[in-house]
Tab-separated table of C-alpha atoms in Angstrom:
chain	number	residue	atom	x	y	z
A	10	MET	CA	0.064	-0.234	0.103
A	11	PRO	CA	1.123	3.527	-1.156
A	12	LYS	CA	2.144	5.358	1.985
A	13	GLY	CA	0.216	8.789	2.677
A	14	LEU	CA	0.823	12.225	3.334
A	15	THR	CA	1.760	13.443	6.640
A	16	PRO	CA	2.022	16.673	8.415
A	17	HIS	CA	6.299	16.489	8.376
A	18	SER	CA	5.992	15.962	4.747
A	19	ILE	CA	3.557	18.391	3.967
A	20	ILE	CA	5.431	21.107	5.645
A	21	TYR	CA	9.126	20.180	5.059
A	22	ASP	CA	8.432	18.182	1.459
A	23	LEU	CA	6.189	20.312	-0.608
A	24	VAL	CA	6.866	23.318	-1.844
A	25	THR	CA	4.713	26.572	-3.037
A	26	ALA	CA	4.819	28.368	-6.439
A	27	GLY	CA	2.762	31.418	-6.413
A	28	ASP	CA	2.240	35.232	-7.649
A	29	PRO	CA	2.991	34.258	-11.176
A	30	GLN	CA	3.627	37.795	-13.205
A	31	ILE	CA	4.186	37.751	-16.791
A	32	SER	CA	6.468	39.878	-19.076
A	33	PRO	CA	4.989	43.383	-21.230
A	34	ASP	CA	6.181	41.432	-24.135
A	35	GLY	CA	4.788	37.932	-22.783
A	36	THR	CA	7.905	36.124	-23.255
A	37	THR	CA	9.092	36.060	-19.756
A	38	LEU	CA	7.713	34.351	-16.511
A	39	LEU	CA	8.360	35.303	-12.831
A	40	PHE	CA	6.993	33.592	-9.915
A	41	THR	CA	7.993	33.036	-6.205
A	42	LYS	CA	9.068	29.856	-4.931
A	43	SER	CA	8.307	29.100	-1.179
A	44	TRP	CA	9.521	26.088	1.166
A	45	ALA	CA	10.271	25.484	4.942
A	46	GLU	CA	13.443	24.111	6.629
A	47	PRO	CA	13.610	21.993	9.256
A	48	ASP	CA	15.719	23.751	11.384
A	49	GLU	CA	14.107	27.111	10.790
A	50	ALA	CA	10.847	28.663	12.337
A	51	ASN	CA	9.979	31.039	8.993
A	52	SER	CA	9.166	29.565	5.914
A	53	ARG	CA	11.572	30.869	2.937
A	54	SER	CA	11.052	32.124	-0.424
A	55	ALA	CA	13.306	33.113	-3.540
A	56	VAL	CA	12.168	34.970	-6.669
A	57	TRP	CA	12.640	32.584	-9.977
A	58	ILE	CA	12.388	33.230	-13.333
A	59	ALA	CA	10.966	31.317	-16.707
A	60	ASN	CA	10.280	31.085	-20.186
A	61	ALA	CA	6.362	32.199	-20.776
A	62	ASP	CA	5.687	28.260	-21.479
A	63	GLY	CA	7.294	27.470	-17.820
A	64	SER	CA	10.323	26.023	-19.474
A	65	ASN	CA	13.874	27.133	-18.288
A	66	GLN	CA	13.333	27.606	-14.824
A	67	ARG	CA	15.989	29.333	-12.792
A	68	LEU	CA	16.839	30.983	-9.426
A	69	LEU	CA	16.479	35.669	-10.138
A	70	ALA	CA	16.529	36.930	-6.395
A	71	GLY	CA	17.493	34.384	-3.331
A	72	GLU	CA	19.759	36.706	-1.328
A	73	GLY	CA	18.388	36.793	2.600
A	74	LYS	CA	15.611	34.235	3.914
A	75	ARG	CA	12.720	35.667	1.855
A	76	SER	CA	12.561	37.454	-1.241
A	77	SER	CA	9.306	38.184	-3.091
A	78	GLN	CA	6.421	40.241	-4.997
A	79	ALA	CA	8.534	40.495	-7.824
A	80	ARG	CA	6.915	42.938	-10.032
A	81	TRP	CA	7.749	44.472	-14.082
A	82	SER	CA	8.472	47.610	-14.821
A	83	PRO	CA	5.838	48.886	-17.800
A	84	ASP	CA	8.426	48.890	-20.475
A	85	GLY	CA	10.055	45.290	-18.922
A	86	ALA	CA	13.249	46.603	-18.321
A	87	ARG	CA	13.397	46.465	-14.427
A	88	ILE	CA	12.099	44.246	-11.687
A	89	ALA	CA	11.173	45.402	-8.469
A	90	PHE	CA	11.215	42.360	-5.781
A	91	VAL	CA	10.565	42.844	-2.033
A	92	SER	CA	13.718	40.843	0.340
A	93	ASP	CA	14.854	40.500	3.816
A	94	ARG	CA	18.344	40.548	2.629
A	95	GLY	CA	20.755	43.267	4.660
A	96	ASP	CA	20.471	44.032	8.510
A	97	ARG	CA	16.996	45.164	9.081
A	98	GLY	CA	13.559	44.281	8.420
A	99	ASN	CA	12.793	44.333	4.854
A	100	ALA	CA	13.845	46.930	1.664
A	101	ILE	CA	12.351	47.124	-1.692
A	102	LEU	CA	15.337	46.425	-4.348
A	103	VAL	CA	15.095	46.799	-8.198
A	104	MET	CA	17.450	45.561	-10.750
A	105	PRO	CA	18.173	45.221	-14.360
A	106	ALA	CA	15.686	42.508	-15.809
A	107	GLY	CA	18.435	40.812	-17.918
A	108	GLY	CA	20.181	40.760	-14.820
A	109	GLY	CA	22.816	42.336	-12.756
A	110	GLU	CA	23.002	44.680	-8.875
A	111	ALA	CA	20.124	45.234	-7.374
A	112	THR	CA	19.665	48.827	-6.313
A	113	GLU	CA	17.713	49.456	-2.824
A	114	LEU	CA	14.892	52.122	-2.793
A	115	ALA	CA	13.694	51.960	0.854
A	116	ARG	CA	13.503	49.621	3.769
A	117	HIS	CA	11.378	49.229	6.803
A	118	ARG	CA	11.683	47.538	9.892
A	119	GLY	CA	7.784	45.648	9.013
A	120	GLY	CA	6.268	44.277	5.641
A	121	ILE	CA	6.298	45.614	2.397
A	122	ASN	CA	3.194	44.534	0.375
A	123	GLY	CA	1.148	45.573	-2.617
A	124	LEU	CA	4.042	46.908	-4.924
A	125	SER	CA	2.868	49.055	-8.061
A	126	TRP	CA	4.603	50.688	-10.801
A	127	SER	CA	3.540	53.751	-11.925
A	128	PRO	CA	2.442	54.120	-15.649
A	129	ASP	CA	5.811	56.197	-16.168
A	130	GLY	CA	7.946	53.899	-14.451
A	131	VAL	CA	9.374	56.795	-12.192
A	132	THR	CA	7.239	55.710	-8.559
A	133	LEU	CA	7.112	52.450	-6.967
A	134	ALA	CA	3.527	52.759	-4.545
A	135	TYR	CA	3.232	50.156	-1.940
A	136	THR	CA	1.975	49.700	1.875
A	137	SER	CA	3.943	49.388	4.747
A	138	VAL	CA	3.241	49.723	8.768
A	139	PHE	CA	3.328	53.353	9.735
A	140	ASP	CA	3.651	54.062	13.640
A	141	PRO	CA	2.662	57.791	14.847
A	142	ASP	CA	4.878	57.021	17.768
A	143	ASP	CA	7.679	55.767	15.919
A	144	PRO	CA	7.567	57.822	12.889
A	145	GLU	CA	11.320	57.443	12.366
A	146	ASP	CA	10.872	53.561	12.313
A	147	GLN	CA	13.748	53.105	15.071
A	148	GLY	CA	12.016	50.461	16.654
A	149	PRO	CA	12.119	49.898	20.684
A	150	ASP	CA	14.705	50.763	22.688
A	151	LYS	CA	16.055	47.118	23.692
A	152	ASP	CA	17.805	48.795	27.190
A	153	ALA	CA	14.187	50.603	28.058
A	154	ALA	CA	11.302	49.352	29.846
A	155	PRO	CA	8.572	47.768	28.085
A	156	PRO	CA	5.738	50.641	27.565
A	157	ILE	CA	2.945	51.122	28.627
A	158	ARG	CA	-0.015	50.362	26.392
A	159	VAL	CA	-2.728	52.577	26.202
A	160	VAL	CA	-5.745	51.238	24.044
A	161	ARG	CA	-8.512	53.401	22.646
A	162	ARG	CA	-9.707	51.218	19.726
A	163	ILE	CA	-11.344	47.859	19.586
A	164	ASP	CA	-9.537	46.944	16.521
A	165	TYR	CA	-6.124	47.035	18.465
A	166	LYS	CA	-5.005	43.299	17.590
A	167	GLN	CA	-4.961	41.339	14.896
A	168	ASP	CA	-4.690	37.149	13.780
A	169	ASN	CA	-0.972	37.143	12.011
A	170	ARG	CA	-0.211	40.161	12.771
A	171	GLY	CA	-0.280	40.923	16.568
A	172	PHE	CA	-1.423	43.920	18.618
A	173	LEU	CA	-1.441	47.118	16.617
A	174	ASN	CA	-2.505	50.056	18.413
A	175	ASP	CA	-2.494	52.868	16.313
A	176	VAL	CA	-0.327	50.810	13.898
A	177	ARG	CA	-1.745	50.734	10.264
A	178	GLN	CA	-0.991	49.818	6.979
A	179	GLN	CA	0.074	53.352	4.760
A	180	ILE	CA	0.592	53.824	1.524
A	181	TRP	CA	3.997	54.861	0.619
A	182	LEU	CA	5.624	56.153	-2.721
A	183	ALA	CA	9.130	54.826	-3.768
A	184	ASN	CA	11.707	56.853	-6.265
A	185	THR	CA	12.755	53.948	-8.668
A	186	ASP	CA	16.154	55.985	-8.923
A	187	GLY	CA	17.051	55.082	-5.557
A	188	SER	CA	16.421	58.660	-4.622
A	189	GLY	CA	14.233	58.045	-1.626
A	190	ALA	CA	10.653	57.305	-0.203
A	191	ARG	CA	7.923	59.043	1.544
A	192	THR	CA	4.500	58.400	3.026
A	193	LEU	CA	1.441	59.559	0.577
A	194	THR	CA	-1.607	58.827	3.392
A	195	SER	CA	-1.476	58.946	7.297
A	196	GLU	CA	-5.084	57.533	7.811
A	197	SER	CA	-6.507	55.807	10.568
A	198	PHE	CA	-7.048	52.089	8.824
A	199	ASP	CA	-5.185	50.349	6.728
A	200	PHE	CA	-4.329	50.644	3.045
A	201	GLU	CA	-4.216	47.535	0.901
A	202	PHE	CA	-3.309	46.978	-2.990
A	203	PRO	CA	-2.618	50.196	-4.673
A	204	GLN	CA	-3.100	50.487	-8.282
A	205	TRP	CA	-2.329	53.539	-10.577
A	206	SER	CA	-5.102	55.053	-12.771
A	207	PRO	CA	-3.952	54.786	-15.938
A	208	ASP	CA	-2.300	58.791	-16.228
A	209	GLY	CA	-0.717	58.386	-12.908
A	210	SER	CA	-2.310	61.062	-11.126
A	211	THR	CA	-4.376	58.717	-8.854
A	212	LEU	CA	-4.386	55.642	-6.701
A	213	ALA	CA	-7.088	53.039	-5.799
A	214	ALA	CA	-6.564	51.283	-2.825
A	215	LYS	CA	-8.577	48.911	-0.756
A	216	ILE	CA	-9.535	50.310	2.801
A	217	LEU	CA	-10.216	48.037	5.768
A	218	LEU	CA	-11.822	48.397	8.265
A	219	ARG	CA	-12.183	46.652	11.703
A	220	ASN	CA	-9.601	44.214	11.107
A	221	GLY	CA	-10.661	43.901	7.436
A	222	MET	CA	-14.294	42.274	8.048
A	223	GLU	CA	-15.587	45.890	6.293
A	224	GLY	CA	-13.912	47.821	4.028
A	225	GLN	CA	-14.238	50.495	1.346
A	226	LEU	CA	-12.735	51.803	-2.125
A	227	GLY	CA	-10.042	54.591	-1.458
A	228	LEU	CA	-8.422	56.946	-4.025
A	229	VAL	CA	-5.713	58.594	-3.324
A	230	ASP	CA	-4.293	62.106	-5.026
A	231	VAL	CA	-0.861	60.861	-5.556
A	232	ALA	CA	0.024	64.505	-5.680
A	233	THR	CA	-1.485	65.819	-1.929
A	234	GLY	CA	-2.658	62.654	-0.458
A	235	THR	CA	-5.789	63.607	0.140
A	236	VAL	CA	-7.779	60.110	0.122
A	237	SER	CA	-11.712	60.470	-0.780
A	238	ARG	CA	-13.830	57.129	0.290
A	239	ILE	CA	-15.834	55.213	-1.934
A	240	GLY	CA	-19.356	53.100	-0.610
A	241	PRO	CA	-20.957	52.573	2.909
A	242	GLU	CA	-18.109	52.492	5.649
A	243	HIS	CA	-20.182	49.082	6.924
A	244	GLY	CA	-19.705	47.888	2.977
A	245	THR	CA	-16.965	45.574	1.743
A	246	VAL	CA	-14.474	46.127	-1.092
A	247	GLY	CA	-13.087	42.623	-2.501
A	248	VAL	CA	-12.009	43.677	-5.598
A	249	PHE	CA	-11.369	46.341	-7.960
A	250	ALA	CA	-10.027	47.656	-11.218
A	251	TRP	CA	-9.315	50.623	-13.093
A	252	SER	CA	-11.344	51.024	-16.465
A	253	PRO	CA	-8.431	51.844	-19.304
A	254	ASP	CA	-9.843	55.407	-20.170
A	255	GLY	CA	-9.366	56.128	-15.987
A	256	ASN	CA	-13.174	57.375	-16.198
A	257	ALA	CA	-14.299	54.411	-14.191
A	258	ILE	CA	-13.618	51.995	-11.550
A	259	LEU	CA	-15.211	48.444	-11.634
A	260	PHE	CA	-15.305	46.912	-8.026
A	261	GLY	CA	-16.862	43.590	-6.395
A	262	GLY	CA	-18.718	43.875	-2.967
A	263	ASP	CA	-21.489	44.796	-1.393
A	264	THR	CA	-23.144	47.735	0.605
A	265	GLU	CA	-23.258	45.487	3.800
A	266	GLN	CA	-21.713	41.828	5.280
A	267	THR	CA	-23.515	39.437	2.937
A	268	TRP	CA	-20.487	37.355	2.251
A	269	GLN	CA	-22.018	37.546	-1.479
A	270	TYR	CA	-20.100	40.377	-3.445
A	271	ASP	CA	-21.654	41.861	-6.368
A	272	LEU	CA	-20.517	44.079	-8.868
A	273	PHE	CA	-20.377	48.014	-9.057
A	274	LEU	CA	-19.006	50.751	-11.186
A	275	TYR	CA	-17.911	53.961	-9.565
A	276	ASP	CA	-17.724	56.845	-12.111
A	277	LEU	CA	-15.307	59.335	-11.273
A	278	ALA	CA	-16.641	62.742	-13.029
A	279	SER	CA	-20.262	61.863	-11.003
A	280	LYS	CA	-18.992	60.826	-8.104
A	281	THR	CA	-21.646	58.166	-8.295
A	282	ILE	CA	-21.971	54.092	-7.534
A	283	GLU	CA	-24.049	52.561	-9.815
A	284	ARG	CA	-24.808	48.922	-9.010
A	285	LEU	CA	-24.340	46.103	-11.981
A	286	THR	CA	-25.647	43.108	-10.754
A	287	GLY	CA	-28.073	42.254	-7.874
A	288	ASP	CA	-27.337	38.550	-7.555
A	289	LEU	CA	-23.935	37.538	-8.871
A	290	GLN	CA	-23.419	34.089	-9.312
A	291	VAL	CA	-20.180	33.600	-8.912
A	292	GLN	CA	-18.077	34.570	-5.950
A	293	PRO	CA	-14.837	37.077	-7.227
A	294	ASP	CA	-11.684	35.936	-5.814
A	295	ALA	CA	-11.021	38.583	-2.861
A	296	GLY	CA	-8.321	36.802	-1.014
A	297	PHE	CA	-8.070	36.940	2.625
A	298	ALA	CA	-7.092	39.920	4.850
A	299	THR	CA	-3.341	38.884	6.279
A	300	VAL	CA	-3.472	35.788	4.348
A	301	SER	CA	-3.715	36.548	0.190
A	302	PRO	CA	-4.172	38.717	-2.160
A	303	PRO	CA	-7.083	39.157	-4.266
A	304	SER	CA	-7.012	38.285	-8.107
A	305	GLN	CA	-8.283	41.603	-9.646
A	306	PRO	CA	-10.343	42.201	-12.634
A	307	VAL	CA	-9.287	42.843	-16.057
A	308	TRP	CA	-10.826	45.269	-18.612
A	309	LEU	CA	-10.434	43.579	-21.592
A	310	ASP	CA	-11.806	46.566	-23.716
A	311	GLY	CA	-14.141	49.370	-22.255
A	312	GLU	CA	-17.187	47.726	-22.343
A	313	THR	CA	-16.003	43.851	-21.339
A	314	VAL	CA	-13.937	42.575	-18.074
A	315	LEU	CA	-12.333	39.605	-17.137
A	316	LEU	CA	-13.668	38.338	-13.863
A	317	PRO	CA	-11.692	35.831	-11.253
A	318	ALA	CA	-14.203	33.896	-9.559
A	319	PHE	CA	-15.630	31.098	-7.909
A	320	ARG	CA	-18.589	29.046	-8.535
A	321	GLY	CA	-18.929	25.689	-6.237
A	322	GLY	CA	-15.563	26.185	-4.383
A	323	ALA	CA	-13.828	25.676	-7.782
A	324	SER	CA	-11.989	28.747	-9.364
A	325	GLY	CA	-13.221	30.190	-13.313
A	326	LEU	CA	-12.267	32.810	-15.786
A	327	TYR	CA	-15.476	34.931	-16.305
A	328	ARG	CA	-16.518	37.642	-18.708
A	329	PHE	CA	-18.757	40.598	-17.319
A	330	ASP	CA	-20.371	42.997	-20.197
A	331	ILE	CA	-20.755	45.981	-18.664
A	332	GLU	CA	-23.598	47.300	-20.881
A	333	THR	CA	-25.686	44.523	-20.995
A	334	ARG	CA	-24.953	43.114	-17.556
A	335	ALA	CA	-24.449	39.621	-18.521
A	336	LEU	CA	-21.914	37.091	-17.241
A	337	HIS	CA	-20.941	34.324	-19.356
A	338	PRO	CA	-18.298	31.521	-18.689
A	339	VAL	CA	-14.763	31.620	-20.180
A	340	GLN	CA	-12.881	28.575	-18.536
A	341	THR	CA	-13.745	26.430	-15.496
A	342	SER	CA	-11.692	23.890	-13.381
A	343	ASP	CA	-11.999	21.533	-10.932
A	344	ALA	CA	-9.176	23.242	-9.061
A	345	VAL	CA	-8.612	26.584	-6.841
A	346	PHE	CA	-6.205	29.232	-8.614
A	347	SER	CA	-5.034	32.258	-7.357
A	348	GLY	CA	-3.479	35.543	-7.988
A	349	SER	CA	-3.887	36.949	-11.630
A	350	SER	CA	-1.195	38.109	-13.997
A	351	PHE	CA	-2.968	39.054	-17.847
A	352	ASP	CA	-0.714	39.043	-21.414
A	353	ARG	CA	-3.059	41.330	-23.364
A	354	GLN	CA	-1.335	40.366	-26.391
A	355	SER	CA	-1.999	36.970	-26.242
A	356	GLY	CA	-4.849	36.619	-24.200
A	357	THR	CA	-3.525	34.523	-21.679
A	358	ILE	CA	-3.825	34.696	-18.120
A	359	TYR	CA	-1.617	33.524	-15.271
A	360	GLN	CA	-2.559	32.094	-11.949
A	361	ALA	CA	-1.186	29.772	-8.949
A	362	GLY	CA	-3.269	26.336	-8.601
A	363	SER	CA	-3.459	23.695	-6.784
A	364	SER	CA	-5.946	20.722	-7.584
A	365	LEU	CA	-7.064	17.492	-5.180
A	366	ASP	CA	-4.145	15.740	-6.937
A	367	GLY	CA	-1.188	18.847	-6.812
A	368	THR	CA	0.137	21.697	-5.551
A	369	GLY	CA	2.956	24.048	-6.496
A	370	GLN	CA	1.739	24.761	-9.657
A	371	ILE	CA	1.348	27.718	-12.438
A	372	VAL	CA	-0.922	27.578	-14.819
A	373	ARG	CA	-1.738	29.529	-18.226
A	374	THR	CA	-5.127	30.143	-19.304
A	375	THR	CA	-5.865	30.968	-22.708
A	376	LEU	CA	-9.001	32.856	-23.806
A	377	ASP	CA	-9.294	31.993	-27.597
A	378	PRO	CA	-9.598	29.173	-27.730
A	379	PRO	CA	-10.277	28.738	-23.804
A	380	SER	CA	-7.566	26.084	-22.693
A	381	THR	CA	-6.061	25.640	-18.925
A	382	THR	CA	-2.564	24.182	-19.371
A	383	VAL	CA	0.082	23.395	-15.944
A	384	ILE	CA	3.166	24.588	-16.823
A	385	VAL	CA	4.732	24.756	-13.528
A	386	ASP	CA	4.746	21.655	-10.864
A	387	LEU	CA	7.207	22.097	-8.501
A	388	ASN	CA	5.979	18.670	-6.462
A	389	ALA	CA	4.603	16.394	-9.386
A	390	ASP	CA	7.965	14.016	-8.927
A	391	PHE	CA	7.122	14.342	-4.982
A	392	LEU	CA	3.646	13.106	-5.116
A	393	GLN	CA	4.230	10.471	-8.123
A	394	LYS	CA	6.206	8.735	-4.937
A	395	THR	CA	4.168	9.905	-2.346
A	396	PRO	CA	0.451	10.453	-3.914
A	397	PRO	CA	-1.856	12.557	-2.367
A	398	ALA	CA	-5.786	11.146	-1.177
A	399	GLY	CA	-7.729	9.973	-3.640
A	400	TRP	CA	-11.284	11.755	-3.564
A	401	GLU	CA	-14.655	11.811	-4.759
A	402	THR	CA	-17.450	14.841	-5.074
A	403	PHE	CA	-20.756	14.916	-4.385
A	404	GLN	CA	-23.825	17.145	-3.655
A	405	ILE	CA	-25.909	17.534	-0.607
A	406	GLU	CA	-29.053	19.748	-0.491
A	407	ARG	CA	-29.981	21.867	2.370
A	408	ASN	CA	-33.317	24.513	2.467
A	409	GLY	CA	-33.467	24.002	-1.645
A	410	CYS	CA	-29.233	24.884	-2.023
A	411	GLN	CA	-27.285	22.414	-3.254
A	412	ILE	CA	-23.598	22.140	-1.125
A	413	ASP	CA	-20.764	20.909	-2.682
A	414	ALA	CA	-18.633	18.026	-0.726
A	415	TRP	CA	-15.790	16.143	-1.419
A	416	VAL	CA	-14.363	12.733	0.442
A	417	LEU	CA	-11.140	11.820	0.421
A	418	LYS	CA	-9.867	8.511	1.264
A	419	PRO	CA	-6.288	7.463	2.072
A	420	PRO	CA	-4.045	5.739	-0.454
A	421	GLY	CA	-4.607	1.955	-0.692
A	422	PHE	CA	-8.113	2.431	-0.353
A	423	ASP	CA	-9.975	-0.901	-0.158
A	424	PRO	CA	-13.940	0.098	-0.455
A	425	ALA	CA	-14.210	-3.433	0.962
A	426	LYS	CA	-13.067	-2.403	4.769
A	427	ARG	CA	-14.313	-0.424	7.039
A	428	TYR	CA	-12.694	2.917	7.738
A	429	PRO	CA	-12.571	5.751	10.089
A	430	MET	CA	-14.755	9.086	9.307
A	431	VAL	CA	-13.255	12.743	9.714
A	432	LEU	CA	-15.852	15.261	9.099
A	433	ASP	CA	-13.776	18.563	9.304
A	434	ILE	CA	-16.099	21.559	9.028
A	435	HIS	CA	-14.863	25.060	8.473
A	436	GLY	CA	-14.630	27.414	11.370
A	437	GLY	CA	-15.430	31.043	10.749
A	438	PRO	CA	-15.542	33.452	9.356
A	439	ASN	CA	-17.594	32.653	6.250
A	440	SER	CA	-15.720	30.670	4.111
A	441	TRP	CA	-15.251	27.295	1.958
A	442	TYR	CA	-12.716	24.786	0.710
A	443	GLY	CA	-13.244	23.708	-2.740
A	444	PRO	CA	-11.245	21.363	-5.047
A	445	GLY	CA	-7.736	22.916	-3.958
A	446	PHE	CA	-4.872	21.083	-1.836
A	447	THR	CA	-5.675	21.757	1.776
A	448	PRO	CA	-2.730	20.558	3.780
A	449	VAL	CA	-4.967	19.307	7.363
A	450	PRO	CA	-7.294	17.098	5.393
A	451	GLN	CA	-4.478	15.457	3.291
A	452	ALA	CA	-2.743	14.826	6.394
A	453	LEU	CA	-5.744	13.273	8.023
A	454	ALA	CA	-6.522	11.197	5.441
A	455	GLY	CA	-2.727	10.170	5.110
A	456	ALA	CA	-2.944	9.330	8.991
């Protein structure tokens, strides 16, 4: 009987491929490879580069213990990325796409997220924490007594972030010539995933309220730092994208916490929000606060949007027509994909992927004709020798709703034998499982 996956093998033998980014000319792919070492408390990561079809994979940036978030400059000549190389915290570095020395643009004691090149390639927008009690980011005095904590807000801490008090993620701007970085915002809430308007004058970003359980769309004037908040304070915003002409922003969210997103269109000239759907039959991939980024929509033209979304727990690409409000499936998969990097010339989207049969994959989906191909599969050899759980899917009906479910079976499953059954119930907040590789159920099935 084949040996099943164990917690040890899942953590230390499997590696992750994520955050694929295709070059502006569509020829070269960047992605982040992550793994764990038995003698280290934190995972490691490095930036890899490959041909657009996944061939010729090679290390691009691996100095330090963690390098990630590689982003192409608009002209494809440079690559920016985040690394913990150096003596203190994390840094943004930029290097020639053809190889060479990396130049440090900014450094922070805390994390750096959401790198976004300005359209002219002169500036990088990103988010990092700002502490009003430590504006110079010097950190605590090691010889001083522990500070007294005075808390005046209910969202003073958060999972995966710890004690926050008034520390929040602000938007920063770094000059790509290495001449310095500065804060653009100084608000009492978090910002995530800044995106430049086509003319480079404004940044759209996700505003997180109440530890990400509620949110709005934020528009930030790059010249002044003035913030405009779009949408109701107790609503949600998950995904968003500028229209090609910069006159509108499509976003997925809701006016209250229903946990079912709809699509909205914000018009910058009239400052009005138009609700485009009332019962969207898919769930846009909004990621999860502090855990995973969203898969942002892509405008194919002035009237059509490509929407990465889930239905029945499985990933798909859907074409949404702004004028007719019609939603059409382009390609669906019995898998779970995340992220999105679109090559407009070839009509191809790149995403990280996993399924019940594998993990550590990068997939490429062409729109015409619709076709999905695994182009990077980092765990194929290991899972060939140590297979994941066998599986089957079924549906149950409750209160008139069809609910998708899966059964994972141990390797060498014999239907003539009896086995103990573990019922794995997702906790809170509201979410779901799907046909992706989920470590805990895999470990239980392999036990």
